[in-house]
mmCIF file with all atom_site columns, C-alpha atoms in Angstrom:
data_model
loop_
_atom_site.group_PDB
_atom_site.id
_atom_site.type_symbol
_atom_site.label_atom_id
_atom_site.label_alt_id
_atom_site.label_comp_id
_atom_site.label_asym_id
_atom_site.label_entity_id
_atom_site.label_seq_id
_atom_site.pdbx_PDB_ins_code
_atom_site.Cartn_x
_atom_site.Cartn_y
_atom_site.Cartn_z
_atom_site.occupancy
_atom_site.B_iso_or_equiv
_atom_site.pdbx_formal_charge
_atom_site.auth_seq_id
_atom_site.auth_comp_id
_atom_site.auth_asym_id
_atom_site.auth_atom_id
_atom_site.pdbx_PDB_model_num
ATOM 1   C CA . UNK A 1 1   ? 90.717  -10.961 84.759  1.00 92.00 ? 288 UNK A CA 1
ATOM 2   C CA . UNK A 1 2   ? 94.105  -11.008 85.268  1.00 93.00 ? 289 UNK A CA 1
ATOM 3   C CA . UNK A 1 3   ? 96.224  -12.938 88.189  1.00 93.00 ? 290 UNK A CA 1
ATOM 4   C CA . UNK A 1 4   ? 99.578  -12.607 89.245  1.00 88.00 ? 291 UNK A CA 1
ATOM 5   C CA . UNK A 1 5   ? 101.654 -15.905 89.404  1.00 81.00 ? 292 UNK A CA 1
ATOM 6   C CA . UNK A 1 6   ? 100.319 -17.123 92.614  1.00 84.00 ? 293 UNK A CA 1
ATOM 7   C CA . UNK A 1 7   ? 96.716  -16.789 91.668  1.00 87.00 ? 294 UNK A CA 1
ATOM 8   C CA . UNK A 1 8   ? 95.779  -13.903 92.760  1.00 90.00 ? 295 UNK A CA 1
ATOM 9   C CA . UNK A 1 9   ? 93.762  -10.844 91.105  1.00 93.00 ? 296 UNK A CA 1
ATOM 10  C CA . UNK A 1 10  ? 95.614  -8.166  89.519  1.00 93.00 ? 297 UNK A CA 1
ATOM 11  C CA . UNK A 1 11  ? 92.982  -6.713  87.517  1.00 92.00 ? 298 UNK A CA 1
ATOM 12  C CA . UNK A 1 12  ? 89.286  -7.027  85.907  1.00 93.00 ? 299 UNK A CA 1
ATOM 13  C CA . UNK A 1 13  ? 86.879  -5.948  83.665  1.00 91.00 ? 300 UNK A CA 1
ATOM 14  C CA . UNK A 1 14  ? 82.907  -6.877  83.660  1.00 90.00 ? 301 UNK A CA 1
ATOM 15  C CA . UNK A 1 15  ? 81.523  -7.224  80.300  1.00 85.00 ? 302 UNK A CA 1
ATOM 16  C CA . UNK A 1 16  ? 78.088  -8.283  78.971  1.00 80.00 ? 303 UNK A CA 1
ATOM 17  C CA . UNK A 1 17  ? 77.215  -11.570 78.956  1.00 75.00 ? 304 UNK A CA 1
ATOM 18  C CA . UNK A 1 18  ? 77.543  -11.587 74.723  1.00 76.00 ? 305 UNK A CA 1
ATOM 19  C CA . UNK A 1 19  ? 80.810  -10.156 74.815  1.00 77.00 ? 306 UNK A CA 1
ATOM 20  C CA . UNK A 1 20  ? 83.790  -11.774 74.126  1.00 78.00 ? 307 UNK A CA 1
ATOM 21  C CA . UNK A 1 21  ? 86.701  -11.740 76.674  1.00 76.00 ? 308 UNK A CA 1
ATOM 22  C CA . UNK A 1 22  ? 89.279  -10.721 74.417  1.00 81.00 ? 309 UNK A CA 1
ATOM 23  C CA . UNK A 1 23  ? 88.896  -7.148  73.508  1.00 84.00 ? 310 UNK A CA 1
ATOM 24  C CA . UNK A 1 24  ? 89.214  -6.569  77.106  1.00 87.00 ? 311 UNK A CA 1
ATOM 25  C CA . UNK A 1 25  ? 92.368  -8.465  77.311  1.00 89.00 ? 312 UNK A CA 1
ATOM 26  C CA . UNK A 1 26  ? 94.949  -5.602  76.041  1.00 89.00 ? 313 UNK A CA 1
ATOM 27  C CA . UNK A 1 27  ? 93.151  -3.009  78.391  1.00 90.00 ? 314 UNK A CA 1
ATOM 28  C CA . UNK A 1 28  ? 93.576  -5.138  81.295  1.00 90.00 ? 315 UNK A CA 1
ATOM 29  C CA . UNK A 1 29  ? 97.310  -5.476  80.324  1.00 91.00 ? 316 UNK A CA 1
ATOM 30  C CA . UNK A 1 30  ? 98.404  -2.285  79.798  1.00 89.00 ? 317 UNK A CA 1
ATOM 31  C CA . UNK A 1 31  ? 100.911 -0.782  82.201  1.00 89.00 ? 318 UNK A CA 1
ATOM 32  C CA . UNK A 1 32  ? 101.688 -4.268  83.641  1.00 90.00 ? 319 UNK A CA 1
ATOM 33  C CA . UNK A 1 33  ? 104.885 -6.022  83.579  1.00 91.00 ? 320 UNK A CA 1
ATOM 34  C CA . UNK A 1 34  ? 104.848 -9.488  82.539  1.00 90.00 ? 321 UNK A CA 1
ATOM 35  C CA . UNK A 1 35  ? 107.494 -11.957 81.275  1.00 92.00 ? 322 UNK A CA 1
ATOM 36  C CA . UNK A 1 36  ? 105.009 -14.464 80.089  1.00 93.00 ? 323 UNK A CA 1
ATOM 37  C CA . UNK A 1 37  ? 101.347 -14.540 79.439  1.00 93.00 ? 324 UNK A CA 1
ATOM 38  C CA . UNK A 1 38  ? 98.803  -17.105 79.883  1.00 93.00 ? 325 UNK A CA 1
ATOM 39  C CA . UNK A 1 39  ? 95.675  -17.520 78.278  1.00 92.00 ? 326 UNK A CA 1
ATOM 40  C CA . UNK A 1 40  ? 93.400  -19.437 76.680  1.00 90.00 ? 327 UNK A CA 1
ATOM 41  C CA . UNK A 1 41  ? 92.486  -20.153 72.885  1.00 89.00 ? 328 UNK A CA 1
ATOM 42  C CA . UNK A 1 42  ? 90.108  -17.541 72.983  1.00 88.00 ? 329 UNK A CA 1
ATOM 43  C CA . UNK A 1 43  ? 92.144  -14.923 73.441  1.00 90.00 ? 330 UNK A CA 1
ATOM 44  C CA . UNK A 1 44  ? 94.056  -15.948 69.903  1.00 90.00 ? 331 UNK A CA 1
ATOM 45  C CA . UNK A 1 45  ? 94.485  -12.798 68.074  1.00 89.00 ? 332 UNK A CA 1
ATOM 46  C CA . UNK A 1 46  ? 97.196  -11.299 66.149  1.00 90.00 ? 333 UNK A CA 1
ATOM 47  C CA . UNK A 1 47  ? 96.284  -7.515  67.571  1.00 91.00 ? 334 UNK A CA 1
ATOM 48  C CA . UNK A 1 48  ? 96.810  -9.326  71.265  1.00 92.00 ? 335 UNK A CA 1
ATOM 49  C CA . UNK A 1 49  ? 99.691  -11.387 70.344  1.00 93.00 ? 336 UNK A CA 1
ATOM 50  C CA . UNK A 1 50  ? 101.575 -8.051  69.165  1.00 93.00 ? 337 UNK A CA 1
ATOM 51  C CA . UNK A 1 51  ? 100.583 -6.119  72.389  1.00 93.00 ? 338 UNK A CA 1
ATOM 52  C CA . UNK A 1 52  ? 101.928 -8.857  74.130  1.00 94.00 ? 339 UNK A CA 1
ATOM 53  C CA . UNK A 1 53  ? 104.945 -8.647  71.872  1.00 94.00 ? 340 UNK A CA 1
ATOM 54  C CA . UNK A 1 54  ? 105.507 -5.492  71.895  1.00 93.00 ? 341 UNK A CA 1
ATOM 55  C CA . UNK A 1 55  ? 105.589 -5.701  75.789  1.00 92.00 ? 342 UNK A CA 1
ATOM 56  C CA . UNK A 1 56  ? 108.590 -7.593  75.371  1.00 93.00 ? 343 UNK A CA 1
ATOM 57  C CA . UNK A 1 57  ? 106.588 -10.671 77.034  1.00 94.00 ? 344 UNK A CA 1
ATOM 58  C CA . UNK A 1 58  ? 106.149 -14.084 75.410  1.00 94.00 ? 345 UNK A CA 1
ATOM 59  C CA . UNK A 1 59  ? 102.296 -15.713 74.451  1.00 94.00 ? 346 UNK A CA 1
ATOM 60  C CA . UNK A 1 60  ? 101.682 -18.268 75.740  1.00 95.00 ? 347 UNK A CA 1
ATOM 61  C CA . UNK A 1 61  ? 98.247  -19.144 73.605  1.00 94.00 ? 348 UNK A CA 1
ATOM 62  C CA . UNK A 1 62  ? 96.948  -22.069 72.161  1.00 94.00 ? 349 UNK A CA 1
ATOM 63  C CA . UNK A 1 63  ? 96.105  -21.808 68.177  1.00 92.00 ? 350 UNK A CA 1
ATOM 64  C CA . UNK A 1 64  ? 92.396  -21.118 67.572  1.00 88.00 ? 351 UNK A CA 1
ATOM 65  C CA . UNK A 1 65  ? 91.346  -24.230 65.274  1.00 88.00 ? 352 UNK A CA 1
ATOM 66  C CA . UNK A 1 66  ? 89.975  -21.737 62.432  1.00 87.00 ? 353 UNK A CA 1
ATOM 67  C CA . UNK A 1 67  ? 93.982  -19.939 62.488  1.00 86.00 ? 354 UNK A CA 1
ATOM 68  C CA . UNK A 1 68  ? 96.030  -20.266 59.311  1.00 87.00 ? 355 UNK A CA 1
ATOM 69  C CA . UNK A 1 69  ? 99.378  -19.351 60.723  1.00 88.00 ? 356 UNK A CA 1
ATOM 70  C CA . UNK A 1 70  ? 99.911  -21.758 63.683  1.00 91.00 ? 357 UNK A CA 1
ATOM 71  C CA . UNK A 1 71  ? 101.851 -20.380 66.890  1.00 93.00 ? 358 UNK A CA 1
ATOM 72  C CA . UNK A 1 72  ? 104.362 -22.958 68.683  1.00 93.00 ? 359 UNK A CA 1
ATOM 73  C CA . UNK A 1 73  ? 102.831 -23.606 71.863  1.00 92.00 ? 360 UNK A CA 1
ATOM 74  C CA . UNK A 1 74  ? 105.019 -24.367 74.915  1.00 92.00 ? 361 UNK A CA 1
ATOM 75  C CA . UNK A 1 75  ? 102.644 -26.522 76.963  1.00 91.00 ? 362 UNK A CA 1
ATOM 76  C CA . UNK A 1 76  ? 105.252 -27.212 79.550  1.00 93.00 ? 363 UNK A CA 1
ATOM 77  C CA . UNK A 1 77  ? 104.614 -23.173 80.812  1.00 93.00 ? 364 UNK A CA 1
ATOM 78  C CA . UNK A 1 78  ? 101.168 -23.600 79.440  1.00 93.00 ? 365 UNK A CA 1
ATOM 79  C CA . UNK A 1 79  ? 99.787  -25.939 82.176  1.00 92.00 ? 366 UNK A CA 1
ATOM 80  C CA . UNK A 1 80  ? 99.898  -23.075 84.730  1.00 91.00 ? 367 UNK A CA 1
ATOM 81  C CA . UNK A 1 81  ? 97.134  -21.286 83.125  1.00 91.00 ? 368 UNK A CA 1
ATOM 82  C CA . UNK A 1 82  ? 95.194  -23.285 85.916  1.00 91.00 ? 369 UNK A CA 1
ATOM 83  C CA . UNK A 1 83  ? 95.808  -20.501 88.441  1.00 92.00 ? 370 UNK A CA 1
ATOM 84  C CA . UNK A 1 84  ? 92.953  -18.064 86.855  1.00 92.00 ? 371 UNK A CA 1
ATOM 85  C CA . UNK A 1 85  ? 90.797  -20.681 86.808  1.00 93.00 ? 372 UNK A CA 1
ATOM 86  C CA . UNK A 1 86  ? 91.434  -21.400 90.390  1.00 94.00 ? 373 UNK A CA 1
ATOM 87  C CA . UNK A 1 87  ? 91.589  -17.584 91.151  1.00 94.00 ? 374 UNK A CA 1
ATOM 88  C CA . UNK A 1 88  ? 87.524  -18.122 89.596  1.00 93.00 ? 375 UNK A CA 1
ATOM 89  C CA . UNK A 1 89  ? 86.791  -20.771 91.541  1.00 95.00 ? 376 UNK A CA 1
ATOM 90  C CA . UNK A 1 90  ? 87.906  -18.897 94.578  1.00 95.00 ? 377 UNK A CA 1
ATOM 91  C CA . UNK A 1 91  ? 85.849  -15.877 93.709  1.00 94.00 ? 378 UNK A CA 1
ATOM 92  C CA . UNK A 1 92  ? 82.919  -17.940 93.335  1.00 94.00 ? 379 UNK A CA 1
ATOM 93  C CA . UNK A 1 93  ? 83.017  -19.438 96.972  1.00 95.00 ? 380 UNK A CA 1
ATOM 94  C CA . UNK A 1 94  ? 81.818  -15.696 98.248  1.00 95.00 ? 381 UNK A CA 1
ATOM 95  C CA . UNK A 1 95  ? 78.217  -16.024 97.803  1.00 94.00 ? 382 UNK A CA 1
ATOM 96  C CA . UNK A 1 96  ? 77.457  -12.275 96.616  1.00 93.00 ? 383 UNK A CA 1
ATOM 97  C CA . UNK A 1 97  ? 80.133  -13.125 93.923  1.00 93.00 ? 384 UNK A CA 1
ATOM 98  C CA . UNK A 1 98  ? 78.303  -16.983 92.811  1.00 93.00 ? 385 UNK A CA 1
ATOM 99  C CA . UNK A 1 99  ? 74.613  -15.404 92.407  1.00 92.00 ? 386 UNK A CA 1
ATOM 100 C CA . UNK A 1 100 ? 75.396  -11.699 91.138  1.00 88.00 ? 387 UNK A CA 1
ATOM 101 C CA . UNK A 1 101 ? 72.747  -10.540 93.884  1.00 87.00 ? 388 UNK A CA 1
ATOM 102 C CA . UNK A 1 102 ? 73.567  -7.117  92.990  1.00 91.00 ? 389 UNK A CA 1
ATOM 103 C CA . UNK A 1 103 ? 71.616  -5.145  90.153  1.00 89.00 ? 390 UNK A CA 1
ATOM 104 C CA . UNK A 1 104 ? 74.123  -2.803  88.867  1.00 93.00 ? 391 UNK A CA 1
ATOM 105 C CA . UNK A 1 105 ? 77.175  -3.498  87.383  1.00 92.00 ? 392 UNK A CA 1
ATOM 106 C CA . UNK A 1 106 ? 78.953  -0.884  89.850  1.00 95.00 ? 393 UNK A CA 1
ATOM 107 C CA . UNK A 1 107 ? 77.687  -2.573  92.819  1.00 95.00 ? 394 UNK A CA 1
ATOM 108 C CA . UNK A 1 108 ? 78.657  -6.036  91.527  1.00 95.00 ? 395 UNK A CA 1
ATOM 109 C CA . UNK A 1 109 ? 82.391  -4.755  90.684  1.00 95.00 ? 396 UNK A CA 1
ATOM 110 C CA . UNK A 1 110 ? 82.675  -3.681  93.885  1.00 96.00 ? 397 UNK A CA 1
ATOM 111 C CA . UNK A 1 111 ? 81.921  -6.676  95.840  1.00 96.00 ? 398 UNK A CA 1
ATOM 112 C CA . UNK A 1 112 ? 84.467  -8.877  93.095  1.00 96.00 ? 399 UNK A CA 1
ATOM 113 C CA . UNK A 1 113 ? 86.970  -5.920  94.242  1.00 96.00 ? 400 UNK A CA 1
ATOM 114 C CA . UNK A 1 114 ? 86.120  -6.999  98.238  1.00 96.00 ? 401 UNK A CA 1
ATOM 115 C CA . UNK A 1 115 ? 86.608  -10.452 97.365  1.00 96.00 ? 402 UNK A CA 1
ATOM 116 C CA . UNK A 1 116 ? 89.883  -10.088 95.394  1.00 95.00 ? 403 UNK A CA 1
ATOM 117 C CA . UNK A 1 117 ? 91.236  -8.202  98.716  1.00 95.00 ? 404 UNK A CA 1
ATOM 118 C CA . UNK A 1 118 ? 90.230  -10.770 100.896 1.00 95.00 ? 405 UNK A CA 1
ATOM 119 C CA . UNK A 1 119 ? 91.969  -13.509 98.504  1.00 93.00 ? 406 UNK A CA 1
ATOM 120 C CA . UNK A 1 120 ? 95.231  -10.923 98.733  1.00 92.00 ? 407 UNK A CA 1
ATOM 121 C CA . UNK A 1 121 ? 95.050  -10.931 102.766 1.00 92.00 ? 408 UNK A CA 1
ATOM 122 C CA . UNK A 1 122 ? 94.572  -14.644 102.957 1.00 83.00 ? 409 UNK A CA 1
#
């Protein structure tokens, strides 16, 4: 997922529970303007960090523990990563959202996409 500075949904992509989150990550942030981006260890890639680059943004990533070449980290800029994770938790007070009571994948992206509208309208 991605949030705008004030928390709220921009964009998001449902992937398999096995998956890993970031191949999705340069998908989701193409086309988008950003200064900075947030995210967390996980998303630690060279491939990402040059997309972001090459945006003409700034990572803002911590260093996977298994990386050889260690990235400065500005942790000042870093500590507002908590907005996604707040943007989550507020996705996961609508109900339909919390248990995944929908089958399909369609039908479940479509009730995150009502609930990211009403967080926008709130």
């Amino acid at each position: 997922m991605v949030v705008r500075g004030l928390g709220c949904p921009v964009r998001f992509a449902l992937t398999a529970g096995q998956k890993g989150d970031a191949p999705q990550a340069e998908t989701l942030l193409a086309d988008l303007p950003a200064a900075v981006v947030l995210a967390d260890a996980a998303y630690d890639s060279d491939r990402l960090r040059e997309a972001i680059a090459g945006k003409g943004a700034t990572a803002v990533i911590p260093n996977n523990p298994s990386r050889a070449r260690k990235y400065e980290l500005d942790t000042a800029l870093y500590t507002e990563r908590h907005l996604i994770e707040c943007c989550f938790a507020k996705l996961k007070q609508f109900r339909r959202v919390a248990t995944r009571y929908e089958k399909t994948a369609r039908n479940y992206a479509a009730v995150v996409t009502i609930a990211a509208i009403v967080l926008w309208l709130r």
